[in-house]
CSV table of C-alpha atoms and ligand atoms in Angstrom, one decimal:
chain,number,residue,atom,x,y,z
A,15,MET,CA,-18.4,-26.2,2.6
A,16,ARG,CA,-20.5,-23.0,2.7
A,17,THR,CA,-19.7,-19.5,3.8
A,18,SER,CA,-21.2,-16.0,3.3
A,19,VAL,CA,-18.0,-14.4,1.9
A,20,ALA,CA,-15.1,-16.2,0.3
A,21,ILE,CA,-12.0,-14.0,0.6
A,22,ILE,CA,-9.2,-14.7,-1.9
A,23,GLY,CA,-5.8,-13.6,-0.4
A,24,ALA,CA,-4.4,-13.2,3.1
A,25,GLY,CA,-2.5,-9.9,2.6
A,26,PRO,CA,-3.6,-6.9,4.6
A,27,SER,CA,-6.8,-6.5,2.6
A,28,GLY,CA,-8.1,-10.0,3.0
A,29,LEU,CA,-7.2,-10.3,6.7
A,30,LEU,CA,-8.6,-6.9,7.6
A,31,LEU,CA,-11.8,-7.6,5.7
A,32,GLY,CA,-12.1,-11.0,7.5
A,33,GLN,CA,-11.7,-9.3,10.8
A,34,LEU,CA,-14.2,-6.5,10.2
A,35,LEU,CA,-16.8,-9.1,8.9
A,36,TYR,CA,-16.3,-11.2,12.0
A,37,ARG,CA,-17.0,-8.0,14.1
A,38,HIS,CA,-20.2,-7.6,12.0
A,39,GLY,CA,-21.2,-11.2,12.7
A,40,ILE,CA,-20.7,-12.2,9.0
A,41,ASP,CA,-19.1,-15.5,8.2
A,42,ALA,CA,-16.1,-15.6,5.9
A,43,VAL,CA,-13.3,-18.0,4.8
A,44,ILE,CA,-9.9,-16.9,3.6
A,45,ILE,CA,-8.0,-18.8,0.8
A,46,GLU,CA,-4.3,-17.9,0.3
A,47,HIS,CA,-2.0,-19.6,-2.1
A,48,ARG,CA,1.2,-19.0,-0.1
A,49,SER,CA,2.2,-20.0,3.4
A,50,ALA,CA,1.5,-17.7,6.4
A,51,GLU,CA,5.3,-17.4,6.9
A,52,HIS,CA,5.8,-16.3,3.3
A,53,VAL,CA,3.1,-13.6,3.7
A,54,LEU,CA,4.8,-12.4,6.9
A,55,SER,CA,8.2,-12.2,5.3
A,56,ARG,CA,7.3,-9.6,2.7
A,57,ILE,CA,8.7,-6.3,3.7
A,58,ARG,CA,6.5,-3.6,2.1
A,59,ALA,CA,4.6,-0.6,3.5
A,60,GLY,CA,5.8,1.3,6.5
A,61,VAL,CA,3.5,4.4,6.8
A,62,LEU,CA,-0.2,4.4,7.7
A,63,GLU,CA,-2.7,7.2,7.3
A,64,SER,CA,-4.8,8.0,10.4
A,65,GLY,CA,-8.0,6.6,8.8
A,66,THR,CA,-6.2,3.3,8.5
A,67,VAL,CA,-5.1,3.4,12.1
A,68,ALA,CA,-8.7,4.1,13.1
A,69,LEU,CA,-9.9,1.2,11.1
A,70,LEU,CA,-7.4,-1.2,12.7
A,71,HIS,CA,-8.7,-0.1,16.1
A,72,GLU,CA,-12.3,-0.6,14.9
A,73,ALA,CA,-11.3,-4.1,13.8
A,74,GLY,CA,-10.0,-4.8,17.4
A,75,VAL,CA,-6.3,-5.1,16.4
A,76,GLY,CA,-5.0,-1.7,17.5
A,77,GLU,CA,-3.4,-2.6,20.9
A,78,ARG,CA,0.2,-3.3,19.7
A,79,LEU,CA,-0.1,-0.5,17.0
A,80,ALA,CA,-0.9,2.0,19.8
A,81,ARG,CA,2.1,0.8,21.8
A,82,LYS,CA,4.7,0.4,19.1
A,83,GLY,CA,3.6,2.7,16.2
A,84,LEU,CA,5.6,5.9,15.8
A,85,VAL,CA,3.4,9.0,15.3
A,86,HIS,CA,5.0,11.4,12.8
A,87,HIS,CA,4.0,15.0,12.6
A,88,GLY,CA,6.3,16.0,9.8
A,89,ILE,CA,8.5,14.8,6.9
A,90,LYS,CA,11.7,16.2,5.5
A,91,ILE,CA,12.4,16.9,1.9
A,92,GLY,CA,16.0,16.9,0.6
A,93,ASP,CA,16.5,19.1,-2.5
A,94,GLN,CA,20.1,18.6,-3.7
A,95,ASN,CA,22.1,19.7,-0.6
A,96,ALA,CA,19.2,21.5,1.3
A,97,LEU,CA,16.9,19.9,3.8
A,98,HIS,CA,13.4,21.3,4.4
A,99,ARG,CA,10.8,20.2,6.9
A,100,ILE,CA,7.0,20.1,6.2
A,101,ASP,CA,5.0,20.2,9.4
A,102,LEU,CA,2.2,17.8,8.4
A,103,THR,CA,0.1,18.5,11.5
A,104,HIS,CA,0.3,22.3,11.1
A,105,TYR,CA,-0.7,22.2,7.4
A,106,SER,CA,-3.4,19.5,7.7
A,107,GLN,CA,-5.6,20.7,10.5
A,108,GLY,CA,-4.0,18.6,13.2
A,109,ARG,CA,-3.6,15.3,11.4
A,110,HIS,CA,-0.5,13.0,11.3
A,111,VAL,CA,0.7,9.6,10.0
A,112,THR,CA,1.9,6.5,11.9
A,113,VAL,CA,5.0,4.5,11.1
A,114,TYR,CA,4.2,0.8,11.6
A,115,GLY,CA,5.3,-2.0,9.3
A,116,GLN,CA,2.9,-3.9,7.0
A,117,THR,CA,4.4,-7.1,8.4
A,118,GLU,CA,3.3,-6.0,11.9
A,119,VAL,CA,-0.2,-5.1,10.7
A,120,THR,CA,-0.4,-8.6,9.0
A,121,ARG,CA,0.9,-10.3,12.1
A,122,ASP,CA,-1.7,-8.6,14.4
A,123,LEU,CA,-4.5,-9.6,12.0
A,124,MET,CA,-3.3,-13.2,11.7
A,125,GLU,CA,-3.0,-13.5,15.5
A,126,ALA,CA,-6.5,-12.1,16.0
A,127,ARG,CA,-8.0,-14.5,13.4
A,128,THR,CA,-6.3,-17.5,15.0
A,129,ALA,CA,-7.5,-16.4,18.5
A,130,TRP,CA,-11.2,-16.5,17.5
A,131,GLY,CA,-10.8,-19.5,15.3
A,132,GLY,CA,-11.4,-18.0,11.9
A,133,VAL,CA,-11.2,-20.5,9.0
A,134,SER,CA,-8.2,-19.9,6.6
A,135,PHE,CA,-6.6,-22.1,4.0
A,136,TYR,CA,-2.9,-21.4,3.4
A,137,ASP,CA,-0.8,-23.0,0.7
A,138,ALA,CA,-3.9,-23.4,-1.5
A,139,SER,CA,-3.2,-24.1,-5.2
A,140,ASP,CA,-5.3,-23.8,-8.4
A,141,VAL,CA,-7.6,-21.3,-6.8
A,142,ALA,CA,-10.5,-20.6,-9.2
A,143,ILE,CA,-13.6,-18.4,-8.9
A,144,HIS,CA,-16.8,-19.8,-10.6
A,145,GLU,CA,-20.0,-18.1,-11.7
A,146,PRO,CA,-19.2,-14.7,-10.1
A,147,ASP,CA,-22.1,-13.1,-12.1
A,148,SER,CA,-24.7,-15.6,-10.6
A,149,THR,CA,-26.4,-15.5,-7.2
A,150,SER,CA,-24.5,-18.6,-6.2
A,151,PRO,CA,-20.8,-18.2,-6.9
A,152,TYR,CA,-18.3,-20.7,-5.6
A,153,VAL,CA,-14.5,-21.1,-5.2
A,154,THR,CA,-12.5,-24.2,-5.8
A,155,PHE,CA,-8.9,-25.0,-4.9
A,156,VAL,CA,-6.5,-27.8,-4.0
A,157,HIS,CA,-5.5,-28.0,-0.4
A,158,GLU,CA,-3.3,-30.7,1.2
A,159,GLY,CA,-3.8,-32.9,-1.9
A,160,GLY,CA,-7.6,-32.7,-1.9
A,161,GLU,CA,-10.0,-30.6,-4.0
A,162,VAL,CA,-12.1,-28.2,-1.9
A,163,ARG,CA,-15.2,-26.3,-3.0
A,164,ILE,CA,-16.6,-23.4,-1.1
A,165,ASP,CA,-20.1,-22.1,-2.0
A,166,CYS,CA,-20.7,-18.5,-1.0
A,167,ASP,CA,-22.9,-15.4,-1.5
A,168,TYR,CA,-20.0,-13.0,-2.4
A,169,VAL,CA,-16.4,-13.3,-3.3
A,170,ALA,CA,-13.8,-10.6,-2.2
A,171,GLY,CA,-10.8,-10.6,-4.5
A,172,CYS,CA,-8.0,-9.4,-2.1
A,173,ASP,CA,-5.3,-11.3,-4.0
A,174,GLY,CA,-3.0,-8.4,-5.1
A,175,ALA,CA,-1.8,-7.3,-8.5
A,176,HIS,CA,-1.1,-10.8,-9.9
A,177,GLY,CA,-4.0,-12.8,-8.4
A,178,VAL,CA,-6.8,-14.7,-10.0
A,179,SER,CA,-9.7,-12.4,-9.2
A,180,ARG,CA,-9.2,-9.8,-11.8
A,181,ARG,CA,-8.5,-12.5,-14.4
A,182,SER,CA,-11.9,-14.1,-13.5
A,183,ILE,CA,-13.7,-11.1,-15.0
A,184,PRO,CA,-14.3,-11.0,-18.8
A,185,ALA,CA,-11.7,-8.6,-20.2
A,186,GLU,CA,-14.4,-6.7,-22.2
A,187,ARG,CA,-16.2,-5.8,-18.9
A,188,LEU,CA,-13.1,-4.0,-17.5
A,189,SER,CA,-11.1,-0.9,-18.4
A,190,VAL,CA,-7.5,-0.8,-17.1
A,191,PHE,CA,-5.8,2.6,-16.9
A,192,GLU,CA,-2.0,2.1,-16.6
A,193,HIS,CA,1.2,4.2,-16.4
A,194,THR,CA,4.7,2.7,-16.0
A,195,TYR,CA,7.8,4.6,-14.8
A,196,PRO,CA,11.2,3.8,-16.2
A,197,PHE,CA,12.7,2.9,-12.8
A,198,GLY,CA,12.2,1.0,-9.6
A,199,TRP,CA,13.1,1.4,-5.9
A,200,LEU,CA,16.0,-0.7,-4.5
A,201,GLY,CA,15.2,-1.1,-0.8
A,202,VAL,CA,17.4,-2.1,2.1
A,203,LEU,CA,16.4,-3.0,5.6
A,204,SER,CA,19.1,-2.6,8.3
A,205,GLU,CA,19.3,-3.0,12.0
A,206,THR,CA,20.5,0.5,12.6
A,207,PRO,CA,19.0,3.6,14.3
A,208,PRO,CA,17.2,5.8,11.6
A,209,ILE,CA,19.2,8.6,10.2
A,210,ASP,CA,16.5,11.1,11.5
A,211,ASP,CA,13.5,11.0,13.7
A,212,GLU,CA,11.3,11.8,10.6
A,213,LEU,CA,11.3,10.4,7.0
A,214,ILE,CA,13.5,12.1,4.4
A,215,TYR,CA,12.4,12.1,0.8
A,216,ALA,CA,15.3,13.3,-1.3
A,217,ARG,CA,15.4,14.7,-4.8
A,218,HIS,CA,18.9,14.6,-6.4
A,219,GLU,CA,20.3,14.7,-9.9
A,220,GLN,CA,21.7,11.2,-9.4
A,221,GLY,CA,18.1,10.0,-8.5
A,222,PHE,CA,15.6,9.8,-5.7
A,223,ALA,CA,16.3,8.5,-2.2
A,224,LEU,CA,14.1,7.8,0.8
A,225,CYS,CA,15.1,7.3,4.4
A,226,SER,CA,12.4,5.5,6.4
A,227,MET,CA,12.2,3.3,9.4
A,228,ARG,CA,10.3,0.5,11.1
A,229,SER,CA,11.3,1.4,14.7
A,230,MET,CA,14.0,3.4,16.5
A,231,THR,CA,16.4,0.5,15.9
A,232,LEU,CA,15.4,-0.7,12.4
A,233,SER,CA,15.9,1.5,9.3
A,234,ARG,CA,14.4,1.2,5.8
A,235,TYR,CA,16.2,2.9,2.9
A,236,TYR,CA,15.3,3.1,-0.8
A,237,ILE,CA,17.1,4.5,-3.8
A,238,GLN,CA,15.8,5.0,-7.3
A,239,ALA,CA,17.4,2.4,-9.7
A,240,PRO,CA,16.8,1.1,-13.2
A,241,ARG,CA,13.6,-1.1,-13.2
A,242,ASP,CA,15.5,-4.2,-14.4
A,243,GLU,CA,18.4,-3.8,-11.9
A,244,ASN,CA,19.5,-7.0,-10.1
A,245,PRO,CA,19.7,-6.4,-6.3
A,246,GLU,CA,22.5,-8.9,-6.2
A,247,ASP,CA,24.7,-6.5,-8.2
A,248,TRP,CA,24.4,-4.1,-5.3
A,249,SER,CA,26.9,-4.8,-2.5
A,250,ASP,CA,26.0,-3.0,0.8
A,251,ASP,CA,28.9,-0.6,0.3
A,252,ARG,CA,27.7,0.3,-3.2
A,253,PHE,CA,24.2,0.9,-1.7
A,254,TRP,CA,25.4,3.1,1.2
A,255,SER,CA,27.6,5.2,-1.0
A,256,ALA,CA,24.8,5.8,-3.6
A,257,LEU,CA,22.4,6.7,-0.8
A,258,SER,CA,24.9,9.1,0.9
A,259,ALA,CA,25.6,10.9,-2.4
A,260,ARG,CA,21.9,11.7,-2.8
A,261,LEU,CA,21.2,13.0,0.7
A,262,PRO,CA,22.0,16.5,2.0
A,263,GLU,CA,25.4,16.5,3.9
A,264,SER,CA,23.7,17.6,7.1
A,265,ALA,CA,21.6,14.4,7.1
A,266,VAL,CA,24.4,12.0,6.0
A,267,ARG,CA,26.4,12.8,9.2
A,268,ALA,CA,23.9,10.8,11.2
A,269,LEU,CA,23.8,7.8,8.8
A,270,THR,CA,24.8,4.5,10.4
A,271,THR,CA,25.7,1.8,7.9
A,272,ASP,CA,25.7,-1.9,8.9
A,273,PRO,CA,25.1,-5.1,6.9
A,274,SER,CA,21.7,-5.2,5.3
A,275,LEU,CA,19.1,-7.7,6.5
A,276,GLU,CA,17.2,-7.6,3.2
A,277,LYS,CA,17.6,-6.1,-0.3
A,278,SER,CA,14.9,-6.0,-3.0
A,279,LEU,CA,13.8,-4.1,-6.1
A,280,ALA,CA,10.2,-2.9,-6.7
A,281,PRO,CA,9.4,-1.6,-10.2
A,282,LEU,CA,7.1,1.4,-10.1
A,283,ARG,CA,3.7,1.7,-11.8
A,284,SER,CA,0.3,3.1,-11.6
A,285,SER,CA,-2.8,1.0,-12.6
A,286,VAL,CA,-6.5,1.3,-11.9
A,287,THR,CA,-9.2,-1.3,-12.9
A,288,GLU,CA,-12.7,-0.1,-13.5
A,289,PRO,CA,-15.3,-1.1,-12.4
A,290,MET,CA,-14.1,-2.7,-9.1
A,291,GLN,CA,-16.8,-5.3,-9.2
A,292,TYR,CA,-18.5,-7.8,-11.4
A,293,GLY,CA,-21.7,-9.5,-10.3
A,294,ARG,CA,-20.9,-10.8,-6.8
A,295,LEU,CA,-17.1,-10.5,-7.1
A,296,PHE,CA,-15.5,-7.4,-5.6
A,297,LEU,CA,-11.9,-6.3,-6.3
A,298,VAL,CA,-10.2,-5.0,-3.2
A,299,GLY,CA,-6.8,-3.2,-2.6
A,300,ASP,CA,-3.9,-4.1,-5.0
A,301,ALA,CA,-6.1,-6.4,-7.0
A,302,ALA,CA,-7.9,-3.3,-8.2
A,303,HIS,CA,-5.2,-0.6,-8.2
A,304,ILE,CA,-1.5,-0.1,-7.9
A,305,VAL,CA,0.3,3.1,-7.0
A,306,PRO,CA,4.0,3.8,-7.0
A,307,PRO,CA,5.3,3.8,-3.4
A,308,THR,CA,6.2,7.5,-3.4
A,309,GLY,CA,3.7,9.0,-0.9
A,310,ALA,CA,3.0,5.7,0.9
A,311,LYS,CA,-0.6,5.3,-0.3
A,312,GLY,CA,-1.0,1.6,-1.3
A,313,LEU,CA,-1.9,0.1,2.0
A,314,SER,CA,-4.2,2.9,3.1
A,315,LEU,CA,-6.0,2.7,-0.2
A,316,ALA,CA,-6.5,-1.0,0.3
A,317,ALA,CA,-7.8,-0.2,3.9
A,318,GLY,CA,-10.2,2.3,2.3
A,319,ASP,CA,-11.7,-0.3,0.0
A,320,VAL,CA,-12.0,-2.8,2.9
A,321,SER,CA,-13.8,-0.3,5.0
A,322,VAL,CA,-16.3,0.4,2.2
A,323,LEU,CA,-16.9,-3.3,1.4
A,324,ALA,CA,-17.3,-4.3,5.1
A,325,ARG,CA,-20.0,-1.6,5.4
A,326,VAL,CA,-21.7,-2.6,2.1
A,327,LEU,CA,-21.9,-6.2,3.3
A,328,ALA,CA,-23.1,-5.3,6.8
A,329,GLY,CA,-25.8,-3.2,5.2
A,330,LEU,CA,-26.8,-6.1,2.9
A,331,TYR,CA,-26.9,-8.8,5.5
A,332,HIS,CA,-28.3,-6.8,8.4
A,333,GLN,CA,-30.6,-4.3,6.7
A,334,GLY,CA,-31.3,-5.8,3.3
A,335,ARG,CA,-30.0,-2.7,1.6
A,336,GLN,CA,-29.4,-4.1,-1.9
A,337,GLU,CA,-28.8,-0.6,-3.3
A,338,LEU,CA,-25.4,-0.5,-1.5
A,339,LEU,CA,-24.1,-3.1,-4.0
A,340,GLN,CA,-23.9,-0.4,-6.6
A,341,ALA,CA,-22.1,2.1,-4.3
A,342,TYR,CA,-18.9,0.1,-3.9
A,343,THR,CA,-17.1,1.1,-7.1
A,344,PRO,CA,-17.9,4.8,-7.2
A,345,THR,CA,-17.2,5.3,-3.5
A,346,CYS,CA,-13.8,3.6,-3.7
A,347,LEU,CA,-12.8,5.1,-7.0
A,348,GLU,CA,-13.2,8.7,-5.9
A,349,ARG,CA,-10.6,8.1,-3.2
A,350,VAL,CA,-8.4,5.9,-5.4
A,351,TRP,CA,-7.9,8.5,-8.1
A,352,LYS,CA,-7.0,11.2,-5.6
A,353,SER,CA,-4.2,8.9,-4.3
A,354,VAL,CA,-3.2,7.8,-7.8
A,355,ARG,CA,-2.8,11.5,-8.8
A,356,PHE,CA,-0.8,12.3,-5.7
A,357,SER,CA,1.6,9.4,-6.0
A,358,TRP,CA,2.1,10.2,-9.7
A,359,TRP,CA,2.8,13.8,-8.9
A,360,MET,CA,5.2,13.1,-6.0
A,361,THR,CA,7.0,10.5,-8.2
A,362,HIS,CA,7.5,13.0,-11.1
A,363,LEU,CA,8.5,15.8,-8.7
A,364,LEU,CA,11.2,13.8,-6.9
A,365,HIS,CA,12.7,11.3,-9.4
A,366,SER,CA,15.1,11.9,-12.2
A,367,PHE,CA,13.8,10.5,-15.5
A,368,PRO,CA,16.2,9.1,-18.1
A,369,GLU,CA,16.5,11.5,-21.0
A,370,GLU,CA,14.8,14.3,-19.1
A,371,ASP,CA,15.7,17.5,-20.9
A,372,GLY,CA,17.1,20.6,-19.3
A,373,PHE,CA,13.7,22.4,-19.6
A,374,THR,CA,11.8,19.7,-17.7
A,375,ARG,CA,14.5,19.5,-15.0
A,376,ARG,CA,14.3,23.3,-14.4
A,377,ILE,CA,10.4,23.2,-14.4
A,378,LYS,CA,10.5,20.5,-11.7
A,379,ALA,CA,13.1,22.3,-9.6
A,380,ALA,CA,10.9,25.4,-9.7
A,381,GLU,CA,7.8,23.4,-8.8
A,382,LEU,CA,9.6,21.8,-5.8
A,383,LYS,CA,10.8,25.2,-4.6
A,384,TYR,CA,7.2,26.6,-5.0
A,385,THR,CA,5.8,23.6,-3.0
A,386,LEU,CA,8.3,24.1,-0.2
A,387,GLU,CA,8.2,27.9,0.0
A,388,SER,CA,4.5,28.6,-0.3
A,389,VAL,CA,1.7,28.0,2.3
A,390,ALA,CA,-0.5,26.7,-0.5
A,391,GLY,CA,2.2,24.3,-1.7
A,392,ARG,CA,3.0,22.9,1.7
A,393,THR,CA,-0.7,22.6,2.5
A,394,ALA,CA,-1.4,20.6,-0.7
A,395,LEU,CA,1.5,18.2,0.0
A,396,ALA,CA,0.6,17.8,3.7
A,397,GLU,CA,-3.2,17.3,3.1
A,398,ASN,CA,-2.5,14.6,0.5
A,399,TYR,CA,0.2,12.9,2.4
A,400,VAL,CA,-1.8,12.4,5.6
A,401,GLY,CA,-4.9,11.4,3.6
A,402,SER,CA,-8.6,12.0,4.0
A,403,PRO,CA,-11.0,10.3,6.4
A,404,LEU,CA,-12.5,7.0,5.1
A,405,ALA,CA,-15.8,7.3,3.3
A,406,ASP,CA,-19.0,6.2,4.9
A,407,VAL,CA,-20.9,4.4,2.2
A,408,THR,CA,-24.0,3.8,4.3
A,409,GLY,CA,-25.1,7.5,4.4
B,8,LIG,P1,-1.1,-8.0,-1.2
B,8,LIG,O1,-0.4,-7.5,-0.1
B,8,LIG,O2,-0.4,-8.1,-2.5
B,8,LIG,O3,-1.8,-9.4,-0.8
B,8,LIG,C1,-2.4,-10.2,-1.7
B,8,LIG,C2,-2.4,-11.7,-1.2
B,8,LIG,O4,-3.1,-12.5,-2.1
B,8,LIG,C3,-1.0,-12.2,-1.1
B,8,LIG,O5,-0.8,-12.7,0.2
B,8,LIG,C4,-0.8,-13.2,-2.2
B,8,LIG,O6,0.0,-14.3,-1.8
B,8,LIG,C5,-2.3,-13.7,-2.3
B,8,LIG,N1,-2.6,-14.3,-3.6
B,8,LIG,C6,-2.2,-13.9,-4.8
B,8,LIG,N2,-2.7,-14.7,-5.8
B,8,LIG,C7,-3.5,-15.5,-5.2
B,8,LIG,C8,-4.3,-16.6,-5.6
B,8,LIG,N3,-4.4,-16.9,-7.0
B,8,LIG,N4,-5.0,-17.3,-4.7
B,8,LIG,C9,-5.0,-17.0,-3.4
B,8,LIG,N5,-4.2,-16.0,-2.9
B,8,LIG,C10,-3.5,-15.3,-3.8
B,8,LIG,N6,1.7,1.2,1.0
B,8,LIG,C11,1.5,2.1,2.0
B,8,LIG,O7,0.4,2.4,2.2
B,8,LIG,N7,2.6,2.7,2.6
B,8,LIG,C12,3.8,2.4,2.3
B,8,LIG,O8,4.7,2.9,3.0
B,8,LIG,C13,4.1,1.5,1.3
B,8,LIG,N8,5.3,1.1,0.9
B,8,LIG,C14,5.6,0.2,0.0
B,8,LIG,C15,6.9,-0.1,-0.4
B,8,LIG,C16,7.1,-1.1,-1.3
B,8,LIG,C17,8.5,-1.4,-1.7
B,8,LIG,C18,6.0,-1.8,-2.0
B,8,LIG,C19,6.2,-2.9,-3.0
B,8,LIG,C20,4.7,-1.5,-1.6
B,8,LIG,C21,4.5,-0.5,-0.7
B,8,LIG,N9,3.2,-0.1,-0.3
B,8,LIG,C22,3.0,0.8,0.6
B,8,LIG,C23,2.0,-0.8,-1.0
B,8,LIG,C24,1.4,-1.9,-0.1
B,8,LIG,O9,2.4,-2.8,0.3
B,8,LIG,C25,0.3,-2.7,-0.9
B,8,LIG,O10,-0.6,-1.7,-1.3
B,8,LIG,C26,-0.5,-3.7,0.0
B,8,LIG,O11,0.3,-4.8,0.2
B,8,LIG,C27,-1.8,-4.1,-0.6
B,8,LIG,O12,-2.4,-5.2,0.2
B,8,LIG,P2,-3.3,-6.3,-0.5
B,8,LIG,O13,-3.7,-7.1,0.6
B,8,LIG,O14,-4.4,-5.6,-1.3
B,8,LIG,O15,-2.4,-7.0,-1.5
B,9,LIG,C1,8.0,3.6,3.1
B,9,LIG,C2,7.6,3.3,1.9
B,9,LIG,C3,7.1,4.4,1.1
B,9,LIG,O1,6.6,4.2,-0.1
B,9,LIG,C4,7.0,5.6,1.6
B,9,LIG,O2,6.6,6.7,0.9
B,9,LIG,C5,7.5,5.9,2.9
B,9,LIG,C6,8.0,4.8,3.7
B,9,LIG,C7,8.6,2.4,3.9
B,9,LIG,O3,8.7,1.3,3.4
B,9,LIG,O4,9.0,2.7,5.1
């Protein structure tokens, strides 16, 4: 079998790239090692930057997003018992974010791909990338008991943090910059109306808490927990009382507690791999970089990479612009490091670190107060939270 671009992974990066390439008339095949149902069952991102929303419209999958996505013009920050609002739109020259679940984005993209008959292999095992530094790379895998080989011009490694793509690049050709945090987020999904019509990020001496949502009837809550915590040790009652203790009283009054639909723990870390390409293999989204979820940047960073790569490939195939190949890594990394910095900053500001001394705690309390009280502080938070427009690599 032959295709122009072999895409490894059917998460948001792989599916969105496949959709944009289809719109550019470039042939691609997607190879995913899990089932479509499994991919759809992963509850992850909930907040999209406007650049990501615009890209989903450009990809032709914005219809349900426009109907069901919740436009948010502000967020709330809890500081011990006080609740402050940041008007995102006011402090970011009219921009906003959209609340729309990653599962919904994935479902829209999968349905669009099925509708036009895009080729995808789910449940593929032993996926391997061969000769990525040559002009004729190929991918092999086992599907329904048979070995499959796909020859291609380029490989897009959209296979997340634990995929095969990054491992296919010789270690001495990569630099990995990493930072781990001594905690994770314990998340709960519950069929209840959200506590507030906006998200609440809460700093508290017992630890961080986040009140988010997927719709006006489905809530998503997180609390900071030790990174090796077992979610099964957390009964619903234990979760709701830990959450309530960390939120300002004025907010807790509106909290509806019901049995959880899902409970999971995500350890927090930051990681960036440089460069994001090797020969004809490109690393895209979580395969190249991970950010802690504070600030909701991961999915939009992935969308930023996809947008750049789709434009690079369109320039190569339709205009013969070979020089664009070299533009992928620097264009993506500029945006990536801004979000890595912002997520790191917001994580430090709002979480309690074990063994944090009294001096550090007071410095952080003063920094949060400055951020909330000054125009410069609010502007910096709002501008970074809503994100910047996606880069145009074609000049
Ligand atoms: P993935 O979603 O990881 O997809 C990779 C795909 O590749 C998977 O389907 C996987 O099965 C497949 N794969 C892996 N290995 C192989 C292989 N060897 N062969 C073939 N296929 C393979 N981001 C936001 O922007 N906003 C948020 O609000 C937000 N909240 C989050 C909350 C939590 C709790 C977590 C954990 C993450 C959150 N994120 C958020 C981050 C966001 O979910 C990720 O950045 C996003 O999923 C990245 O998409 P991706 O397609 O690059 O990678
Ligand atoms: C969600 C996740 C985040 O990381 C965040 O900052 C906001 C919302 C969510 O899953 O809803």
